Structures are given as C-alpha cells and as structure tokens.
Amino acid sequence: MTENFRTHVLEITTGREEAVVDLTADCEAFLREWAGGRDGLLNVFVPHATAGVAVLETGAGSDADLLAALRDLLPADDRWRHRHGSPGHGRDHVLPAIVPPHATLPVIGGRLALGTWQSVCLVDTNVDNPHRQVRLSFLG
C-alpha cells in the first residue's frame, strides 16, 4: 500500500456477556500515530459474522439501551435455524444485518470528526466468542 493508507488490528476481549465496547480512544491513538494531521477516512471493520460497529453515545445508558433493544428484536431462543453454540446463537449471525460490521468516519486534521456525544463502539452479542479483532484503516 502507499504511505496514504495505514492499517492496524486491535485485539479486544469482550468477555462472556453481551457487550458494547467503546473503541474511540483506540481510534484516536491510531490516528495520532498514522494520520499525521491529514484529512481522510477511518474505516473500522470487524471481521466476524457475529459482531458489529456502531456510532452512538456511551456512558449515559444508550449502550445498555442498545443491547436491550437487540434482545427484544433478536431474542436468544429456539426460533433460529442456525443452531450451533449457545441457545439462540442464530440471532448473533443476524446482528450484522442490523448493526453492520463496519463504519467509515471522517478524519479532519488527523482527528475523528465525531459529534459531541458520539463514540465508535464494537457491539458483540455472541457470548461464545470473547475474543474479537477490529481492523482500523486510515486513508488520507
């Protein structure tokens, strides 16, 4: 790749419970190292079939609200055809259709151009896989 493209993989442990993990500080650290004050785009990608990336407010209950809404929308019961793993694991494979496995964000002057209350988050409802990778890629 050219000097205008940089990529890095984060190793994240989400644990054995549904989780919303704030990645904003990791994204900012990556950009401090590689963006060099340039404008561009940051792509955040989760190479997993059972996790997603969301931009939302955290710390004020929105992350818990998101998980509660996903439990209502995608219950962990026996309705799913995809049946290996924990009961209701099929719902985890539907999650990326609702919470996509990627987000592309503007970078201005080497910094994320997020709104005041926005955070970049990994959304993981799969209690069978506590280890995740998140690929950060800067193009600028």
Coordinates of N, CA, C and O in Angstrom, one line a residue:
M1 N 0.8 -1.2 0.0 CA 0.0 0.0 0.0 C 0.9 1.2 0.0 O 2.0 1.2 0.3
T2 N 0.3 2.4 -0.3 CA 1.0 3.6 -0.3 C 1.1 4.2 1.1 O 0.5 3.7 2.0
E3 N 1.9 5.3 1.2 CA 2.0 5.9 2.5 C 0.7 6.6 2.9 O 0.6 7.0 4.1
N4 N -0.2 6.7 2.0 CA -1.5 7.3 2.4 C -2.5 6.3 3.0 O -3.6 6.7 3.3
F5 N -2.1 5.0 3.1 CA -3.0 4.0 3.7 C -2.3 3.3 4.8 O -1.2 2.8 4.6
R6 N -2.9 3.3 5.9 CA -2.3 2.6 7.1 C -3.4 1.7 7.7 O -4.6 2.1 7.7
T7 N -3.0 0.6 8.2 CA -4.0 -0.3 8.9 C -3.4 -1.0 10.1 O -2.2 -1.1 10.2
H8 N -4.2 -1.3 11.1 CA -3.8 -1.9 12.4 C -5.0 -2.7 12.9 O -6.1 -2.3 12.8
V9 N -4.6 -3.8 13.5 CA -5.6 -4.7 14.1 C -5.6 -4.6 15.6 O -4.5 -4.8 16.2
L10 N -6.7 -4.3 16.2 CA -6.9 -4.3 17.6 C -7.4 -5.7 18.1 O -8.2 -6.3 17.4
E11 N -6.8 -6.2 19.2 CA -7.3 -7.4 19.8 C -8.2 -7.0 21.0 O -7.7 -6.4 21.9
I12 N -9.4 -7.4 21.0 CA -10.4 -7.0 22.0 C -11.0 -8.2 22.7 O -11.4 -9.1 22.0
T13 N -11.0 -8.2 24.0 CA -11.7 -9.2 24.7 C -13.0 -8.7 25.3 O -13.0 -7.7 26.1
T14 N -14.1 -9.2 24.8 CA -15.4 -8.7 25.2 C -16.0 -9.5 26.4 O -16.9 -9.0 27.0
G15 N -15.5 -10.6 26.7 CA -16.0 -11.4 27.9 C -17.1 -12.3 27.5 O -17.4 -12.6 26.3
R16 N -17.8 -12.9 28.5 CA -18.8 -13.9 28.2 C -20.2 -13.3 28.4 O -21.2 -14.0 28.6
E17 N -20.3 -12.0 28.3 CA -21.6 -11.3 28.3 C -21.7 -10.4 27.1 O -20.7 -10.0 26.5
E18 N -23.0 -10.1 26.7 CA -23.2 -9.1 25.6 C -22.4 -7.8 26.0 O -22.4 -7.5 27.1
A19 N -21.9 -7.2 25.0 CA -21.1 -6.0 25.3 C -21.1 -5.0 24.2 O -21.3 -5.3 23.0
V20 N -21.0 -3.7 24.6 CA -20.8 -2.6 23.8 C -19.4 -2.0 24.3 O -19.3 -1.6 25.4
V21 N -18.4 -2.1 23.5 CA -17.0 -1.7 23.9 C -16.7 -0.4 23.1 O -16.7 -0.4 21.9
D22 N -16.4 0.6 23.9 CA -16.0 1.9 23.3 C -14.6 1.8 22.7 O -13.6 1.5 23.4
L23 N -14.5 2.0 21.4 CA -13.2 2.0 20.7 C -12.6 3.4 20.3 O -11.6 3.5 19.7
T24 N -13.3 4.4 20.8 CA -13.0 5.8 20.4 C -11.5 6.1 20.7 O -10.8 6.6 19.9
A25 N -11.1 5.8 21.9 CA -9.7 6.1 22.3 C -8.7 5.3 21.5 O -7.7 5.9 21.1
D26 N -9.0 4.1 21.1 CA -8.1 3.3 20.3 C -8.0 3.9 18.9 O -7.0 4.0 18.3
C27 N -9.2 4.4 18.4 CA -9.2 5.0 17.0 C -8.4 6.3 17.1 O -7.6 6.6 16.1
E28 N -8.6 7.1 18.1 CA -7.8 8.4 18.2 C -6.3 8.1 18.3 O -5.5 8.8 17.7
A29 N -5.9 7.1 19.1 CA -4.5 6.8 19.2 C -3.9 6.3 17.9 O -2.8 6.7 17.5
F30 N -4.6 5.5 17.1 CA -4.2 5.1 15.8 C -4.0 6.3 14.9 O -3.0 6.4 14.2
L31 N -5.0 7.2 14.9 CA -4.9 8.4 14.1 C -3.7 9.3 14.5 O -3.0 9.9 13.6
R32 N -3.5 9.4 15.8 CA -2.3 10.3 16.2 C -1.0 9.7 15.6 O -0.1 10.5 15.2
E33 N -0.9 8.4 15.6 CA 0.3 7.8 15.1 C 0.4 7.8 13.6 O 1.5 8.0 13.0
W34 N -0.7 7.6 12.8 CA -0.6 7.4 11.4 C -1.2 8.5 10.5 O -0.8 8.6 9.3
A35 N -2.1 9.3 11.0 CA -2.8 10.3 10.1 C -1.9 11.5 9.9 O -2.0 12.1 8.8
G36 N -1.0 11.8 10.8 CA 0.0 12.9 10.5 C -0.7 14.2 10.3 O -0.3 15.0 9.5
G37 N -1.9 14.5 10.9 CA -2.6 15.7 10.8 C -3.3 15.9 9.5 O -3.9 16.9 9.2
R38 N -3.4 14.8 8.7 CA -4.1 14.8 7.4 C -5.6 14.6 7.5 O -6.0 14.0 8.4
D39 N -6.3 15.1 6.5 CA -7.7 14.8 6.3 C -7.8 13.4 5.7 O -6.9 13.0 4.9
G40 N -8.9 12.7 5.9 CA -9.1 11.4 5.2 C -10.3 10.7 5.8 O -11.2 11.3 6.3
L41 N -10.2 9.4 5.7 CA -11.3 8.5 6.2 C -10.7 7.4 7.1 O -9.7 6.8 6.8
L42 N -11.4 7.1 8.2 CA -11.1 6.0 9.0 C -12.1 4.9 8.9 O -13.3 5.2 9.1
N43 N -11.7 3.7 8.4 CA -12.7 2.6 8.4 C -12.4 1.7 9.6 O -11.3 1.4 9.9
V44 N -13.5 1.4 10.2 CA -13.4 0.4 11.4 C -14.2 -0.8 10.9 O -15.4 -0.7 10.6
F45 N -13.5 -1.9 11.0 CA -14.1 -3.2 10.4 C -13.9 -4.3 11.4 O -12.8 -4.5 11.9
V46 N -15.0 -5.1 11.6 CA -14.9 -6.3 12.5 C -15.1 -7.5 11.6 O -16.1 -7.7 11.0
P47 N -14.0 -8.3 11.4 CA -14.1 -9.4 10.5 C -14.7 -10.7 11.2 O -14.0 -11.7 11.3
H48 N -15.9 -10.5 11.7 CA -16.6 -11.6 12.4 C -18.0 -11.6 11.9 O -18.6 -10.5 11.7
A49 N -18.6 -12.8 11.9 CA -20.0 -12.9 11.4 C -21.0 -12.6 12.5 O -22.2 -12.7 12.3
T50 N -20.6 -12.3 13.7 CA -21.5 -12.1 14.8 C -21.2 -10.9 15.7 O -21.4 -10.9 16.9
A51 N -20.7 -9.8 15.0 CA -20.4 -8.6 15.8 C -20.6 -7.4 14.8 O -20.7 -7.6 13.6
G52 N -20.7 -6.2 15.4 CA -20.9 -5.1 14.5 C -20.2 -3.8 15.1 O -19.7 -3.9 16.2
V53 N -20.3 -2.8 14.3 CA -19.7 -1.5 14.7 C -20.8 -0.4 14.7 O -21.6 -0.3 13.8
A54 N -20.9 0.3 15.8 CA -22.0 1.3 15.9 C -21.3 2.6 16.4 O -20.3 2.7 17.1
V55 N -21.9 3.7 15.9 CA -21.6 5.1 16.4 C -22.7 5.5 17.3 O -23.8 5.7 16.8
L56 N -22.5 5.7 18.6 CA -23.6 6.1 19.5 C -23.0 6.7 20.7 O -21.8 6.6 21.0
E57 N -23.9 7.3 21.5 CA -23.5 7.8 22.8 C -23.3 6.6 23.8 O -24.0 5.7 23.8
T58 N -22.2 6.8 24.6 CA -22.0 5.7 25.7 C -21.9 6.4 27.0 O -21.8 7.6 27.1
G59 N -22.1 5.6 28.1 CA -21.9 6.1 29.4 C -23.2 6.8 30.0 O -23.2 7.0 31.2
A60 N -24.2 7.0 29.2 CA -25.4 7.6 29.7 C -26.6 6.6 29.6 O -27.7 7.1 29.7
G61 N -26.3 5.4 29.3 CA -27.4 4.4 29.2 C -27.7 3.9 27.8 O -28.4 2.9 27.6
S62 N -27.2 4.7 26.8 CA -27.5 4.3 25.4 C -26.9 3.0 25.0 O -27.6 2.2 24.3
D63 N -25.8 2.6 25.5 CA -25.2 1.4 25.2 C -26.0 0.2 25.8 O -26.3 -0.8 25.1
A64 N -26.5 0.4 27.0 CA -27.3 -0.6 27.6 C -28.7 -0.7 26.9 O -29.2 -1.8 26.7
D65 N -29.2 0.5 26.5 CA -30.4 0.5 25.8 C -30.3 -0.2 24.4 O -31.2 -0.9 24.0
L66 N -29.2 -0.1 23.8 CA -28.9 -0.8 22.5 C -29.0 -2.3 22.7 O -29.7 -3.0 22.0
L67 N -28.3 -2.8 23.7 CA -28.3 -4.2 24.0 C -29.7 -4.7 24.3 O -30.1 -5.8 23.9
A68 N -30.5 -3.9 25.1 CA -31.8 -4.3 25.4 C -32.7 -4.3 24.2 O -33.5 -5.2 24.0
A69 N -32.5 -3.3 23.3 CA -33.3 -3.3 22.1 C -33.0 -4.5 21.2 O -33.9 -5.1 20.6
L70 N -31.7 -4.9 21.1 CA -31.3 -6.0 20.4 C -31.8 -7.3 20.9 O -32.2 -8.2 20.2
R71 N -31.9 -7.4 22.3 CA -32.5 -8.6 22.9 C -34.0 -8.7 22.6 O -34.5 -9.8 22.3
D72 N -34.7 -7.5 22.5 CA -36.1 -7.5 22.1 C -36.3 -7.9 20.7 O -37.2 -8.7 20.3
L73 N -35.5 -7.3 19.8 CA -35.6 -7.5 18.4 C -35.1 -8.9 18.0 O -35.6 -9.6 17.1
L74 N -34.0 -9.4 18.6 CA -33.4 -10.7 18.3 C -33.3 -11.5 19.5 O -32.2 -11.7 20.1
P75 N -34.4 -12.1 20.0 CA -34.4 -12.9 21.2 C -33.5 -14.1 21.1 O -33.4 -14.8 20.0
A76 N -32.9 -14.5 22.2 CA -32.0 -15.7 22.3 C -32.9 -16.9 22.6 O -32.9 -17.3 23.8
D77 N -33.6 -17.4 21.6 CA -34.5 -18.5 21.9 C -34.3 -19.5 20.7 O -33.4 -19.4 20.0
D78 N -35.2 -20.5 20.6 CA -35.0 -21.5 19.7 C -35.7 -21.3 18.3 O -35.8 -22.2 17.5
R79 N -36.0 -20.1 18.0 CA -36.6 -19.8 16.7 C -35.6 -19.8 15.5 O -36.0 -19.8 14.4
W80 N -34.3 -19.8 15.8 CA -33.3 -19.6 14.7 C -32.9 -20.9 14.1 O -32.8 -21.9 14.8
R81 N -32.8 -20.9 12.8 CA -32.4 -22.1 12.1 C -30.9 -22.4 12.3 O -30.5 -23.6 12.3
H82 N -30.1 -21.4 12.5 CA -28.7 -21.5 12.8 C -28.6 -21.9 14.3 O -28.8 -21.1 15.1
R83 N -28.2 -23.1 14.6 CA -28.4 -23.6 15.9 C -27.2 -24.1 16.7 O -27.3 -24.6 17.8
H84 N -26.0 -24.0 16.2 CA -24.8 -24.4 17.0 C -24.5 -23.3 18.0 O -25.0 -22.2 18.0
G85 N -23.8 -23.7 19.0 CA -23.4 -22.7 20.1 C -24.5 -22.6 21.2 O -25.3 -23.5 21.3
S86 N -24.4 -21.5 21.9 CA -25.4 -21.2 22.9 C -26.8 -21.2 22.4 O -27.0 -20.9 21.2
P87 N -27.8 -21.4 23.3 CA -29.2 -21.3 22.9 C -29.4 -19.9 22.3 O -29.0 -18.9 22.9
G88 N -30.0 -19.9 21.1 CA -30.3 -18.6 20.4 C -29.2 -18.0 19.7 O -29.3 -16.8 19.2
H89 N -28.1 -18.7 19.5 CA -26.9 -18.2 18.9 C -27.2 -17.7 17.4 O -26.5 -16.8 16.9
G90 N -28.2 -18.3 16.8 CA -28.5 -17.8 15.5 C -28.8 -16.4 15.4 O -28.5 -15.7 14.3
R91 N -29.3 -15.8 16.4 CA -29.5 -14.3 16.4 C -28.3 -13.5 16.2 O -28.2 -12.5 15.6
D92 N -27.1 -14.1 16.8 CA -25.9 -13.4 16.7 C -25.4 -13.3 15.2 O -24.7 -12.3 14.8
H93 N -25.8 -14.2 14.4 CA -25.5 -14.2 13.0 C -26.4 -13.3 12.2 O -26.0 -12.9 11.0
V94 N -27.5 -12.9 12.8 CA -28.4 -11.9 12.1 C -27.9 -10.4 12.5 O -28.2 -9.5 11.8
L95 N -27.3 -10.3 13.6 CA -26.9 -9.0 14.2 C -26.2 -8.1 13.1 O -26.6 -6.9 13.0
P96 N -25.2 -8.6 12.3 CA -24.5 -7.7 11.4 C -25.4 -7.1 10.3 O -25.0 -6.1 9.6
A97 N -26.6 -7.7 10.1 CA -27.6 -7.1 9.1 C -28.2 -5.8 9.8 O -28.7 -5.0 9.0
I98 N -28.2 -5.7 11.1 CA -28.8 -4.6 11.8 C -27.7 -3.6 12.3 O -27.9 -2.4 12.2
V99 N -26.7 -4.2 12.9 CA -25.5 -3.4 13.3 C -24.4 -3.8 12.4 O -23.8 -4.9 12.6
P100 N -24.1 -3.1 11.3 CA -23.1 -3.5 10.3 C -21.7 -3.7 10.9 O -21.4 -3.1 11.9
P101 N -20.9 -4.6 10.3 CA -19.6 -4.9 10.8 C -18.6 -3.8 10.4 O -17.4 -4.1 10.5
H102 N -19.0 -2.6 10.0 CA -18.1 -1.6 9.6 C -18.7 -0.2 9.8 O -19.9 0.0 9.9
A103 N -17.8 0.8 9.9 CA -18.2 2.2 9.8 C -17.0 2.9 9.2 O -15.9 2.6 9.4
T104 N -17.4 3.9 8.4 CA -16.4 4.8 7.8 C -16.6 6.2 8.3 O -17.7 6.7 8.1
L105 N -15.6 6.8 8.9 CA -15.7 8.0 9.6 C -14.8 9.1 9.0 O -13.6 8.8 8.7
P106 N -15.2 10.4 9.0 CA -14.4 11.4 8.5 C -13.3 11.7 9.5 O -13.5 11.7 10.7
V107 N -12.1 12.1 9.0 CA -10.9 12.5 9.8 C -10.6 13.9 9.2 O -10.3 14.0 8.0
I108 N -10.5 14.8 10.1 CA -10.2 16.2 9.7 C -9.0 16.6 10.6 O -9.0 16.6 11.8
G109 N -7.9 17.0 9.9 CA -6.7 17.5 10.6 C -6.2 16.4 11.5 O -5.6 16.7 12.5
G110 N -6.3 15.1 11.1 CA -5.8 14.0 11.8 C -6.6 13.5 13.0 O -6.2 12.7 13.7
R111 N -7.8 14.1 13.1 CA -8.7 13.8 14.3 C -10.1 13.3 13.8 O -10.6 13.8 12.8
L112 N -10.7 12.4 14.5 CA -12.0 11.9 14.2 C -13.0 13.1 14.2 O -12.9 13.9 15.2
A113 N -13.8 13.2 13.3 CA -14.8 14.3 13.2 C -16.2 13.8 13.7 O -17.1 13.7 13.0
L114 N -16.2 13.4 15.0 CA -17.4 12.9 15.6 C -18.2 14.0 16.2 O -17.6 15.1 16.6
G115 N -19.5 13.8 16.4 CA -20.3 14.7 17.2 C -19.9 14.7 18.6 O -19.3 13.8 19.1
T116 N -20.4 15.6 19.4 CA -20.1 15.8 20.8 C -20.3 14.5 21.6 O -19.4 14.1 22.4
W117 N -21.4 13.8 21.4 CA -21.7 12.7 22.2 C -21.5 11.3 21.5 O -21.8 10.3 22.0
Q118 N -20.9 11.4 20.3 CA -20.7 10.1 19.6 C -19.4 9.4 19.9 O -18.4 10.0 20.1
S119 N -19.5 8.1 20.0 CA -18.4 7.2 20.3 C -18.4 6.1 19.2 O -19.5 5.7 18.7
V120 N -17.3 5.5 18.9 CA -17.2 4.4 18.0 C -17.1 3.1 18.9 O -16.3 3.0 19.7
C121 N -18.1 2.2 18.6 CA -18.2 1.0 19.5 C -18.3 -0.3 18.8 O -18.9 -0.4 17.7
L122 N -17.7 -1.3 19.4 CA -17.9 -2.7 19.0 C -19.1 -3.2 19.7 O -19.3 -3.0 20.9
V123 N -20.0 -3.8 18.9 CA -21.2 -4.4 19.5 C -21.1 -5.9 19.3 O -21.0 -6.4 18.2
D124 N -21.1 -6.6 20.5 CA -20.9 -8.1 20.5 C -21.9 -8.7 21.3 O -21.9 -8.6 22.6
T125 N -22.8 -9.5 20.7 CA -23.9 -10.2 21.5 C -23.5 -11.7 21.6 O -24.2 -12.5 22.2
N126 N -22.4 -12.1 21.0 CA -22.0 -13.5 20.9 C -21.2 -13.9 22.1 O -20.0 -13.6 22.2
V127 N -21.9 -14.5 23.1 CA -21.2 -14.9 24.3 C -20.3 -16.1 24.2 O -19.5 -16.5 25.1
D128 N -20.3 -16.8 23.0 CA -19.5 -17.9 22.7 C -18.1 -17.5 22.3 O -17.2 -18.4 22.3
N129 N -17.9 -16.3 21.9 CA -16.6 -15.9 21.3 C -16.1 -14.6 22.0 O -16.5 -13.5 21.6
P130 N -15.4 -14.7 23.1 CA -15.0 -13.5 23.8 C -13.8 -12.7 23.2 O -13.4 -11.6 23.7
H131 N -13.2 -13.2 22.2 CA -12.0 -12.6 21.6 C -12.4 -12.1 20.2 O -12.8 -12.8 19.3
R132 N -12.2 -10.8 20.0 CA -12.5 -10.1 18.7 C -11.3 -9.4 18.2 O -10.5 -8.9 18.9
Q133 N -11.3 -9.2 16.8 CA -10.4 -8.4 16.2 C -11.2 -7.2 15.6 O -12.3 -7.4 15.1
V134 N -10.6 -6.1 15.6 CA -11.1 -4.9 14.9 C -10.0 -4.2 14.1 O -9.0 -3.9 14.6
R135 N -10.3 -4.1 12.8 CA -9.3 -3.6 11.9 C -9.6 -2.1 11.7 O -10.7 -1.7 11.3
L136 N -8.6 -1.3 12.0 CA -8.6 0.2 11.8 C -7.8 0.5 10.5 O -6.6 0.1 10.4
S137 N -8.4 1.2 9.6 CA -7.7 1.5 8.3 C -7.9 3.0 8.1 O -9.0 3.5 8.0
F138 N -6.8 3.7 7.9 CA -6.8 5.2 7.6 C -6.4 5.4 6.1 O -5.3 4.9 5.7
L139 N -7.2 6.1 5.4 CA -6.8 6.5 4.1 C -6.9 8.0 4.0 O -7.9 8.7 4.3
G140 N -5.7 8.6 3.7 CA -5.7 10.1 3.7 C -4.5 10.6 3.0 O -3.6 9.9 2.6

